């Protein structure tokens, strides 16, 4: 099968799932191998889904869930910092203007570097490409069958 035929097969598969409940996956989410996410579930920003987890309920932002069925293990960030990170929407910005932009070992220090760079005008907002395939809008990694301009970093299937 050539590239064009493979692409057409993928598009046909996407068109056939229009009746399914959508799964929404926020930015900065890690999903372990063989994890299963049930229809209609929302995975919040920064969540971690453990390998082989079976997610049957929505997952809170920056939550770590494991098991079958998945259960909340802990939050990745402490109270206060979690709210500040969510409010910053750091994932919407090109981080290359931040010294040490790939160093996330200390989330509080990263947040301070990000806020300083953003507030001083050193960063640009990301502008993901928009592509339309049949009635689906792809915006970055987003597919929205309703034709709406979706959140540029969430994934809606």
PDB file of C-alpha atoms in Angstrom:
ATOM      1  CA  UNK A   1       0.000   0.000   0.000  1.00  0.00           C
ATOM      2  CA  UNK A   2       1.417   3.382  -1.018  1.00  0.00           C
ATOM      3  CA  UNK A   3       1.457   6.535   1.090  1.00  0.00           C
ATOM      4  CA  UNK A   4      -1.638   7.977  -0.600  1.00  0.00           C
ATOM      5  CA  UNK A   5      -3.651   4.796  -0.088  1.00  0.00           C
ATOM      6  CA  UNK A   6      -2.541   4.563   3.541  1.00  0.00           C
ATOM      7  CA  UNK A   7      -3.581   8.186   4.136  1.00  0.00           C
ATOM      8  CA  UNK A   8      -6.992   7.553   2.535  1.00  0.00           C
ATOM      9  CA  UNK A   9      -7.473   4.511   4.776  1.00  0.00           C
ATOM     10  CA  UNK A  10      -6.719   6.612   7.866  1.00  0.00           C
ATOM     11  CA  UNK A  11      -9.131   9.339   6.750  1.00  0.00           C
ATOM     12  CA  UNK A  12     -11.839   6.720   6.136  1.00  0.00           C
ATOM     13  CA  UNK A  13     -11.291   5.281   9.620  1.00  0.00           C
ATOM     14  CA  UNK A  14     -11.574   8.758  11.183  1.00  0.00           C
ATOM     15  CA  UNK A  15     -14.805   9.431   9.285  1.00  0.00           C
ATOM     16  CA  UNK A  16     -16.321   6.184  10.585  1.00  0.00           C
ATOM     17  CA  UNK A  17     -15.885   7.073  14.275  1.00  0.00           C
ATOM     18  CA  UNK A  18     -18.025  10.216  14.188  1.00  0.00           C
ATOM     19  CA  UNK A  19     -20.619   8.534  16.418  1.00  0.00           C
ATOM     20  CA  UNK A  20     -18.136   7.618  19.167  1.00  0.00           C
ATOM     21  CA  UNK A  21     -17.811   9.646  22.365  1.00  0.00           C
ATOM     22  CA  UNK A  22     -14.698  11.780  22.164  1.00  0.00           C
ATOM     23  CA  UNK A  23     -11.711  11.416  24.424  1.00  0.00           C
ATOM     24  CA  UNK A  24     -10.055  14.728  25.331  1.00  0.00           C
ATOM     25  CA  UNK A  25      -6.363  14.695  26.205  1.00  0.00           C
ATOM     26  CA  UNK A  26      -4.874  17.914  27.559  1.00  0.00           C
ATOM     27  CA  UNK A  27      -1.343  19.204  27.002  1.00  0.00           C
ATOM     28  CA  UNK A  28       1.730  17.772  28.756  1.00  0.00           C
ATOM     29  CA  UNK A  29       0.034  14.393  29.310  1.00  0.00           C
ATOM     30  CA  UNK A  30       2.049  11.174  29.510  1.00  0.00           C
ATOM     31  CA  UNK A  31       0.245   7.934  28.659  1.00  0.00           C
ATOM     32  CA  UNK A  32       1.951   4.646  29.518  1.00  0.00           C
ATOM     33  CA  UNK A  33       2.156   1.657  27.195  1.00  0.00           C
ATOM     34  CA  UNK A  34      -1.016  -0.405  26.764  1.00  0.00           C
ATOM     35  CA  UNK A  35      -3.159   2.062  28.718  1.00  0.00           C
ATOM     36  CA  UNK A  36      -6.847   2.078  27.771  1.00  0.00           C
ATOM     37  CA  UNK A  37      -8.971   5.220  27.943  1.00  0.00           C
ATOM     38  CA  UNK A  38     -12.715   4.676  27.799  1.00  0.00           C
ATOM     39  CA  UNK A  39     -14.978   6.791  25.532  1.00  0.00           C
ATOM     40  CA  UNK A  40     -15.993  10.224  26.778  1.00  0.00           C
ATOM     41  CA  UNK A  41     -13.075  10.577  29.217  1.00  0.00           C
ATOM     42  CA  UNK A  42     -11.141  13.836  29.720  1.00  0.00           C
ATOM     43  CA  UNK A  43      -7.485  13.626  30.724  1.00  0.00           C
ATOM     44  CA  UNK A  44      -6.464  16.898  32.375  1.00  0.00           C
ATOM     45  CA  UNK A  45      -3.334  18.898  31.626  1.00  0.00           C
ATOM     46  CA  UNK A  46      -0.112  17.353  32.885  1.00  0.00           C
ATOM     47  CA  UNK A  47      -1.653  14.057  33.968  1.00  0.00           C
ATOM     48  CA  UNK A  48       0.283  10.790  33.920  1.00  0.00           C
ATOM     49  CA  UNK A  49      -1.541   7.575  33.011  1.00  0.00           C
ATOM     50  CA  UNK A  50       0.376   4.497  34.174  1.00  0.00           C
ATOM     51  CA  UNK A  51       1.215   1.627  31.844  1.00  0.00           C
ATOM     52  CA  UNK A  52      -1.711  -0.785  31.334  1.00  0.00           C
ATOM     53  CA  UNK A  53      -4.072   1.504  33.290  1.00  0.00           C
ATOM     54  CA  UNK A  54      -7.757   1.336  32.393  1.00  0.00           C
ATOM     55  CA  UNK A  55      -9.142   4.866  32.701  1.00  0.00           C
ATOM     56  CA  UNK A  56     -12.886   4.842  33.389  1.00  0.00           C
ATOM     57  CA  UNK A  57     -13.277   8.325  34.958  1.00  0.00           C
ATOM     58  CA  UNK A  58     -11.982  11.799  34.103  1.00  0.00           C
ATOM     59  CA  UNK A  59      -8.437  12.468  35.321  1.00  0.00           C
ATOM     60  CA  UNK A  60      -7.663  15.739  37.142  1.00  0.00           C
ATOM     61  CA  UNK A  61      -4.848  18.015  35.927  1.00  0.00           C
ATOM     62  CA  UNK A  62      -1.357  16.929  37.045  1.00  0.00           C
ATOM     63  CA  UNK A  63      -2.778  13.752  38.583  1.00  0.00           C
ATOM     64  CA  UNK A  64      -0.978  10.394  38.430  1.00  0.00           C
ATOM     65  CA  UNK A  65      -3.327   7.435  37.926  1.00  0.00           C
ATOM     66  CA  UNK A  66      -2.481   3.717  37.826  1.00  0.00           C
ATOM     67  CA  UNK A  67      -4.230   0.354  37.796  1.00  0.00           C
ATOM     68  CA  UNK A  68      -7.269  -1.345  36.340  1.00  0.00           C
ATOM     69  CA  UNK A  69      -9.511   0.433  36.903  1.00  0.00           C
ATOM     70  CA  UNK A  70      -7.254   3.484  37.197  1.00  0.00           C
ATOM     71  CA  UNK A  71      -7.105   5.093  40.622  1.00  0.00           C
ATOM     72  CA  UNK A  72      -5.544   8.371  41.734  1.00  0.00           C
ATOM     73  CA  UNK A  73      -2.062   7.788  43.169  1.00  0.00           C
ATOM     74  CA  UNK A  74      -0.909  11.365  43.779  1.00  0.00           C
ATOM     75  CA  UNK A  75      -0.523  14.802  42.193  1.00  0.00           C
ATOM     76  CA  UNK A  76       2.671  15.681  40.311  1.00  0.00           C
ATOM     77  CA  UNK A  77       2.749  19.185  41.820  1.00  0.00           C
ATOM     78  CA  UNK A  78       2.064  20.459  45.326  1.00  0.00           C
ATOM     79  CA  UNK A  79      -0.940  22.655  46.129  1.00  0.00           C
ATOM     80  CA  UNK A  80      -0.475  26.267  45.103  1.00  0.00           C
ATOM     81  CA  UNK A  81       2.117  25.415  42.457  1.00  0.00           C
ATOM     82  CA  UNK A  82      -0.402  23.285  40.555  1.00  0.00           C
ATOM     83  CA  UNK A  83      -2.821  26.209  40.232  1.00  0.00           C
ATOM     84  CA  UNK A  84      -0.029  28.618  39.215  1.00  0.00           C
ATOM     85  CA  UNK A  85       1.272  26.234  36.529  1.00  0.00           C
ATOM     86  CA  UNK A  86      -2.233  25.758  35.098  1.00  0.00           C
ATOM     87  CA  UNK A  87      -2.892  29.516  35.119  1.00  0.00           C
ATOM     88  CA  UNK A  88       0.398  30.197  33.293  1.00  0.00           C
ATOM     89  CA  UNK A  89      -0.600  28.082  30.252  1.00  0.00           C
ATOM     90  CA  UNK A  90       3.142  27.600  29.573  1.00  0.00           C
ATOM     91  CA  UNK A  91       2.412  24.966  26.915  1.00  0.00           C
ATOM     92  CA  UNK A  92       0.997  27.671  24.602  1.00  0.00           C
ATOM     93  CA  UNK A  93       4.380  29.398  24.287  1.00  0.00           C
ATOM     94  CA  UNK A  94       7.603  28.777  22.360  1.00  0.00           C
ATOM     95  CA  UNK A  95       9.943  28.030  25.261  1.00  0.00           C
ATOM     96  CA  UNK A  96      13.220  28.386  23.358  1.00  0.00           C
ATOM     97  CA  UNK A  97      13.656  31.933  24.713  1.00  0.00           C
ATOM     98  CA  UNK A  98      14.029  30.641  28.281  1.00  0.00           C
ATOM     99  CA  UNK A  99      17.507  29.765  29.545  1.00  0.00           C
ATOM    100  CA  UNK A 100      17.420  26.085  30.498  1.00  0.00           C
ATOM    101  CA  UNK A 101      13.999  25.664  28.861  1.00  0.00           C
ATOM    102  CA  UNK A 102      14.341  21.871  28.843  1.00  0.00           C
ATOM    103  CA  UNK A 103      15.153  21.607  32.535  1.00  0.00           C
ATOM    104  CA  UNK A 104      11.905  20.658  34.281  1.00  0.00           C
ATOM    105  CA  UNK A 105      13.444  18.967  37.339  1.00  0.00           C
ATOM    106  CA  UNK A 106      12.335  21.827  39.576  1.00  0.00           C
ATOM    107  CA  UNK A 107       8.840  22.863  38.413  1.00  0.00           C
ATOM    108  CA  UNK A 108       8.770  25.976  40.641  1.00  0.00           C
ATOM    109  CA  UNK A 109      12.086  27.229  39.234  1.00  0.00           C
ATOM    110  CA  UNK A 110      10.947  26.490  35.667  1.00  0.00           C
ATOM    111  CA  UNK A 111       7.716  28.404  36.275  1.00  0.00           C
ATOM    112  CA  UNK A 112       9.638  31.436  37.547  1.00  0.00           C
ATOM    113  CA  UNK A 113      11.959  31.361  34.488  1.00  0.00           C
ATOM    114  CA  UNK A 114       8.946  31.001  32.192  1.00  0.00           C
ATOM    115  CA  UNK A 115       6.975  33.859  33.775  1.00  0.00           C
ATOM    116  CA  UNK A 116       9.994  36.182  33.707  1.00  0.00           C
ATOM    117  CA  UNK A 117      10.678  35.430  30.026  1.00  0.00           C
ATOM    118  CA  UNK A 118       7.001  35.707  29.031  1.00  0.00           C
ATOM    119  CA  UNK A 119       6.401  38.930  30.945  1.00  0.00           C
ATOM    120  CA  UNK A 120       9.523  40.551  29.467  1.00  0.00           C
ATOM    121  CA  UNK A 121       8.405  39.739  25.908  1.00  0.00           C
ATOM    122  CA  UNK A 122      11.082  37.131  25.161  1.00  0.00           C
ATOM    123  CA  UNK A 123       8.561  34.445  24.181  1.00  0.00           C
ATOM    124  CA  UNK A 124       6.102  34.081  21.320  1.00  0.00           C
ATOM    125  CA  UNK A 125       2.782  32.255  21.471  1.00  0.00           C
ATOM    126  CA  UNK A 126       2.756  29.070  19.423  1.00  0.00           C
ATOM    127  CA  UNK A 127       0.782  29.137  16.182  1.00  0.00           C
ATOM    128  CA  UNK A 128       0.041  25.527  15.209  1.00  0.00           C
ATOM    129  CA  UNK A 129      -0.847  24.803  11.606  1.00  0.00           C
ATOM    130  CA  UNK A 130      -4.506  24.280  10.731  1.00  0.00           C
ATOM    131  CA  UNK A 131      -5.378  21.506   8.285  1.00  0.00           C
ATOM    132  CA  UNK A 132      -8.850  20.343   7.248  1.00  0.00           C
ATOM    133  CA  UNK A 133      -9.446  16.692   6.336  1.00  0.00           C
ATOM    134  CA  UNK A 134     -13.032  16.172   5.157  1.00  0.00           C
ATOM    135  CA  UNK A 135     -15.164  17.709   7.907  1.00  0.00           C
ATOM    136  CA  UNK A 136     -12.444  17.494  10.541  1.00  0.00           C
ATOM    137  CA  UNK A 137     -10.226  20.400  11.550  1.00  0.00           C
ATOM    138  CA  UNK A 138      -6.697  19.480  12.567  1.00  0.00           C
ATOM    139  CA  UNK A 139      -5.042  22.228  14.579  1.00  0.00           C
ATOM    140  CA  UNK A 140      -1.624  21.149  15.704  1.00  0.00           C
ATOM    141  CA  UNK A 141      -2.443  17.724  17.107  1.00  0.00           C
ATOM    142  CA  UNK A 142      -6.159  18.417  17.352  1.00  0.00           C
ATOM    143  CA  UNK A 143      -9.043  16.859  15.451  1.00  0.00           C
ATOM    144  CA  UNK A 144     -12.429  18.541  15.899  1.00  0.00           C
ATOM    145  CA  UNK A 145     -15.273  17.130  13.827  1.00  0.00           C
ATOM    146  CA  UNK A 146     -17.562  20.034  14.736  1.00  0.00           C
ATOM    147  CA  UNK A 147     -15.619  22.521  12.585  1.00  0.00           C
ATOM    148  CA  UNK A 148     -14.739  24.688  15.590  1.00  0.00           C
ATOM    149  CA  UNK A 149     -11.281  26.122  16.109  1.00  0.00           C
ATOM    150  CA  UNK A 150     -10.102  23.963  19.007  1.00  0.00           C
ATOM    151  CA  UNK A 151      -7.629  24.537  21.792  1.00  0.00           C
ATOM    152  CA  UNK A 152      -4.259  24.348  19.987  1.00  0.00           C
ATOM    153  CA  UNK A 153      -2.721  21.867  22.365  1.00  0.00           C
ATOM    154  CA  UNK A 154      -5.562  19.627  23.436  1.00  0.00           C
ATOM    155  CA  UNK A 155      -6.343  16.507  21.529  1.00  0.00           C
ATOM    156  CA  UNK A 156      -9.971  15.720  20.793  1.00  0.00           C
ATOM    157  CA  UNK A 157     -10.708  12.466  19.005  1.00  0.00           C
TER     158      UNK A 157
END
